[in-house]
PDB file of C-alpha atoms in Angstrom:
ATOM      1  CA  UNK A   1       0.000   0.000   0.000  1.00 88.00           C
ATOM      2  CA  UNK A   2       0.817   3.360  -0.388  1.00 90.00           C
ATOM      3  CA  UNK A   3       2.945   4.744   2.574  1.00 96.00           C
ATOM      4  CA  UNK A   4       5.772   7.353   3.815  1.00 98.00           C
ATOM      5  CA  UNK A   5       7.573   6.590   6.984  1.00 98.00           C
ATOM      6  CA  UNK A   6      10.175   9.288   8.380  1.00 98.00           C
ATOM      7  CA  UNK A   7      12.723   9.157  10.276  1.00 97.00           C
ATOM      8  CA  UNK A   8      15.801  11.108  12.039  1.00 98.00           C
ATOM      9  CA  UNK A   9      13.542  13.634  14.406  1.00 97.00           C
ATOM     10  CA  UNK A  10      14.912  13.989  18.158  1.00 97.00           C
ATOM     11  CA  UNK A  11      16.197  16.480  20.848  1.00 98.00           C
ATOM     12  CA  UNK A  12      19.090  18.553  19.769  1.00 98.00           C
ATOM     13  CA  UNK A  13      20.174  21.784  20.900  1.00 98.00           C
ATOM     14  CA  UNK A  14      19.711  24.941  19.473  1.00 98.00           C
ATOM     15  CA  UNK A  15      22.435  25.851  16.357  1.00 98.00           C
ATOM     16  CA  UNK A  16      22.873  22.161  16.207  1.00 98.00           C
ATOM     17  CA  UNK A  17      21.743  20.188  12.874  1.00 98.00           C
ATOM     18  CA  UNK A  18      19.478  17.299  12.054  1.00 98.00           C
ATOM     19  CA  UNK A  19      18.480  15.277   9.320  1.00 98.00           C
ATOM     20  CA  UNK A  20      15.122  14.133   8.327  1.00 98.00           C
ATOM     21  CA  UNK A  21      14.523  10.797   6.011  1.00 98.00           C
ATOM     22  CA  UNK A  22      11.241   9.763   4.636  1.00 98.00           C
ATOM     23  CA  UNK A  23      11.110   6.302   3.113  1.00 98.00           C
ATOM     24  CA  UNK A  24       8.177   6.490   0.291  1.00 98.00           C
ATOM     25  CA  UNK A  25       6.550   2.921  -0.918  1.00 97.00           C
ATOM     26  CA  UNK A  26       3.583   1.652  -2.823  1.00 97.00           C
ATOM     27  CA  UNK A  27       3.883   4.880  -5.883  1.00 96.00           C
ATOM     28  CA  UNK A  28       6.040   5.476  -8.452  1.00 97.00           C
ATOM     29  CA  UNK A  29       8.222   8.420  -6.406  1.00 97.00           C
ATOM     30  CA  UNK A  30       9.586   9.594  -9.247  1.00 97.00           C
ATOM     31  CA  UNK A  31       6.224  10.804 -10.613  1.00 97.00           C
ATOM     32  CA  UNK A  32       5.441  12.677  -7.309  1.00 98.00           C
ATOM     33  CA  UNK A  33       5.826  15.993  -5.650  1.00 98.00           C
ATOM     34  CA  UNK A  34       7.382  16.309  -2.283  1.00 98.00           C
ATOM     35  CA  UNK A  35       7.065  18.050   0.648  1.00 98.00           C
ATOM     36  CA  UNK A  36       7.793  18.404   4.004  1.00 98.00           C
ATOM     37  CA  UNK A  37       5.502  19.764   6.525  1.00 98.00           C
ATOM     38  CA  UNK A  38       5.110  20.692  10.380  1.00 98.00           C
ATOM     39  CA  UNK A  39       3.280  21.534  12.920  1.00 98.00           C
ATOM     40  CA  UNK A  40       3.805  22.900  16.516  1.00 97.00           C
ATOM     41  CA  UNK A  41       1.757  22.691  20.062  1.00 92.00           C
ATOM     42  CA  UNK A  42      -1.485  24.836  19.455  1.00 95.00           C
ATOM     43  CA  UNK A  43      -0.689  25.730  16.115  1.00 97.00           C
ATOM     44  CA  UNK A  44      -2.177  24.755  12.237  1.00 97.00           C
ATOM     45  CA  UNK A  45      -0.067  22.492  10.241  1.00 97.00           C
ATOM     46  CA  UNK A  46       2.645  24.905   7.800  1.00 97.00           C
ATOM     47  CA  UNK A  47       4.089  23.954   4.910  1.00 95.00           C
ATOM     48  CA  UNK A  48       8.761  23.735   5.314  1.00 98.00           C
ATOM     49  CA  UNK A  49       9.827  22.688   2.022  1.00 98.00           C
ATOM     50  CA  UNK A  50       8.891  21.294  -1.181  1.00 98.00           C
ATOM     51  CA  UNK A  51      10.464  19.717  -4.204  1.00 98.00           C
ATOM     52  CA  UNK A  52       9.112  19.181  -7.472  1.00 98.00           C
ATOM     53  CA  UNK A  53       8.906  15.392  -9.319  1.00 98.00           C
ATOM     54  CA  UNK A  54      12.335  15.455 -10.664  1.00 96.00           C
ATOM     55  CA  UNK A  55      14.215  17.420  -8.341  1.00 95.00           C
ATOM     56  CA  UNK A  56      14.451  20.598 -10.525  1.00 96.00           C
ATOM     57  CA  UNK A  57      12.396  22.826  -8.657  1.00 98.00           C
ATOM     58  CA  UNK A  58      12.458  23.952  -4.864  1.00 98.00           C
ATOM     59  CA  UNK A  59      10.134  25.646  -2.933  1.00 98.00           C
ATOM     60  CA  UNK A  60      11.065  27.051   0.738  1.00 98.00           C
ATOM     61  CA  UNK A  61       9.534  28.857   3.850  1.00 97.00           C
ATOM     62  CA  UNK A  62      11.045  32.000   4.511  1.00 97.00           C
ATOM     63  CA  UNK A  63      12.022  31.103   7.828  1.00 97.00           C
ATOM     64  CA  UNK A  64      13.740  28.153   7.071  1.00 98.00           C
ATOM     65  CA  UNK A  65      15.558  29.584   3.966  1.00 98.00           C
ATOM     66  CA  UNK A  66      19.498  29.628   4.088  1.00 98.00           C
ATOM     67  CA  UNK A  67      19.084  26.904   7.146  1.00 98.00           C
ATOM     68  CA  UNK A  68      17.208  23.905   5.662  1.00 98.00           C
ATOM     69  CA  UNK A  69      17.600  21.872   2.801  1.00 98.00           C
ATOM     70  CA  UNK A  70      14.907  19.563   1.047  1.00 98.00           C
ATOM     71  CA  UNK A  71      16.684  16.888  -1.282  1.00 98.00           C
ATOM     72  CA  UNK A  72      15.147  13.560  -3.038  1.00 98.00           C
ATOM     73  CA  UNK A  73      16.690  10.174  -4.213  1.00 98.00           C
ATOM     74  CA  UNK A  74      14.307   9.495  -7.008  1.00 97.00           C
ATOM     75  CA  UNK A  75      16.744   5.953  -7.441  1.00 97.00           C
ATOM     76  CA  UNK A  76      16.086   5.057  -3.392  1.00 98.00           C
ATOM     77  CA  UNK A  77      12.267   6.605  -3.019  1.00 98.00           C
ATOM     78  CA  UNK A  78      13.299   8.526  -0.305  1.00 98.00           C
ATOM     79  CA  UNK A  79      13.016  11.930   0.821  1.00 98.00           C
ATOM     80  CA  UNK A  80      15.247  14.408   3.427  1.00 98.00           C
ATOM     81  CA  UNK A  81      15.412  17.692   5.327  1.00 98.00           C
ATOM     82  CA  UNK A  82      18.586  19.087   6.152  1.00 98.00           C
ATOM     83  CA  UNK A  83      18.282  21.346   8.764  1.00 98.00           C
ATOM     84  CA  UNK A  84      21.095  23.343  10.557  1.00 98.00           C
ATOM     85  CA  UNK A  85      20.966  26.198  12.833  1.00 98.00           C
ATOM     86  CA  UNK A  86      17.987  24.889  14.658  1.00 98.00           C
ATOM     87  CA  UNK A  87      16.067  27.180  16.484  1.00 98.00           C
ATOM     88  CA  UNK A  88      13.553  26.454  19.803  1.00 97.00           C
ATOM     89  CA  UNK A  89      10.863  27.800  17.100  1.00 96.00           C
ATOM     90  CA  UNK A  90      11.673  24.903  14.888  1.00 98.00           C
ATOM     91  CA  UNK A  91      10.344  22.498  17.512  1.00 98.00           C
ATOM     92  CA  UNK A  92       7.276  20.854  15.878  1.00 98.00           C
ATOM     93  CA  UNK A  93       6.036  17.305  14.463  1.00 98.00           C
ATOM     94  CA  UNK A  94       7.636  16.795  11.021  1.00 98.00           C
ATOM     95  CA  UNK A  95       5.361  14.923   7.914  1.00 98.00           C
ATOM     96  CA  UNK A  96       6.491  14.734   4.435  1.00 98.00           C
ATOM     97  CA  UNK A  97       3.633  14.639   2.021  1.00 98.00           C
ATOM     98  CA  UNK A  98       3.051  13.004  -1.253  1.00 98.00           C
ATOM     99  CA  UNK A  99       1.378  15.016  -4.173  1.00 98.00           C
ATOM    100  CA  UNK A 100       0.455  13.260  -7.634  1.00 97.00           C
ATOM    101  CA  UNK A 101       0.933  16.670  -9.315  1.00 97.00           C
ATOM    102  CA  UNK A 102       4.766  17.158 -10.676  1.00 97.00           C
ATOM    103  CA  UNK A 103       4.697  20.100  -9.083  1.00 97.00           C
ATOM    104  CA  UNK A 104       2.359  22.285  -6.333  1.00 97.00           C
ATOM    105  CA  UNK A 105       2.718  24.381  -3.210  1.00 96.00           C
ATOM    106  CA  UNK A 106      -0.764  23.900  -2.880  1.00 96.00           C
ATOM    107  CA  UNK A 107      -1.191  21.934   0.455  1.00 96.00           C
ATOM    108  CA  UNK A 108      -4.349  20.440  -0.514  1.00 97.00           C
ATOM    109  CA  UNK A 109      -2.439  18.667  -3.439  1.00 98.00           C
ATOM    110  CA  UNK A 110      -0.858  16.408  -0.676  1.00 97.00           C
ATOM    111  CA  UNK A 111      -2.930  13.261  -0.285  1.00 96.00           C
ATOM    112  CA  UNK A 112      -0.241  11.236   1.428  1.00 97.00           C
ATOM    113  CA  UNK A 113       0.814  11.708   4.621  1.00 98.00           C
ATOM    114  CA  UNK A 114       3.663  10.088   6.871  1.00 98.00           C
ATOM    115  CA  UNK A 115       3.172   9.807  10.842  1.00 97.00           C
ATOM    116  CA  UNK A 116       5.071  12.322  11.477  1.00 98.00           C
ATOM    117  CA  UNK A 117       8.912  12.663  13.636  1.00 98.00           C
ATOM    118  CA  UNK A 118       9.023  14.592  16.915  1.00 98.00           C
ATOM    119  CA  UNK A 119      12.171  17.669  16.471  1.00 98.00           C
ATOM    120  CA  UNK A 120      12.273  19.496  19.349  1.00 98.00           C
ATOM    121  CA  UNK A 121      15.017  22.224  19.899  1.00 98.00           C
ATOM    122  CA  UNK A 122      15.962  23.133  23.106  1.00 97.00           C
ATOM    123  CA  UNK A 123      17.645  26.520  23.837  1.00 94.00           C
TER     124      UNK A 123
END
């Protein structure tokens, strides 16, 4: 069946780094956009990063620009988040999302959804 599954989340400090794996199976990756996703205590679910079908497009919150880094291995169906310079405000529940459109940053596109990976930042 159709799943993601990530991995990597945990308890670092803050300006420490981090990085995020989601293992796609049951689609053909490839044919997908990407995205990560998270949401904090008390707050509505925001859109981090997204990545088109092939890789050649990149799509970034402004917060997280210069600091994160969303990357794909079409070959391995598998999906990461590099994130350095974490920040307490960075502490949320990560999901990466699958979209059958080659390319949207509209979050209703994203009909997959992984479980989701604890980061919390401490300061």
């Amino acid at each position: 069946q159709v799943q993601l599954v990530e991995s990597g989340g945990g308890l670092v400090q803050a300006g420490h780094s981090l990085r995020l794996s989601c293992a796609a199976s049951g689609f053909t990756y490839s044919d997908y956009c990407m995205g990560w996703f998270r949401q904090a205590p008390g707050k509505e679910r925001e859109f981090v990063a997204i990545i088109s079908a092939r890789g050649g497009t990149i799509y970034y919150k402004d917060s997280v620009k210069g600091r994160f880094t969303i990357s794909r291995d079409n070959a391995a169906n598998t999906l990461y988040l590099q994130m350095s310079s974490l920040r307490p405000d960075d502490t949320a529940v990560y999901y990466c999302a699958a979209s059958p459109r080659l390319y949207t940053t509209d979050e209703a596109d994203f009909r997959t959804w992984g479980q989701g990976t604890q980061v919390t930042v401490s300061s």
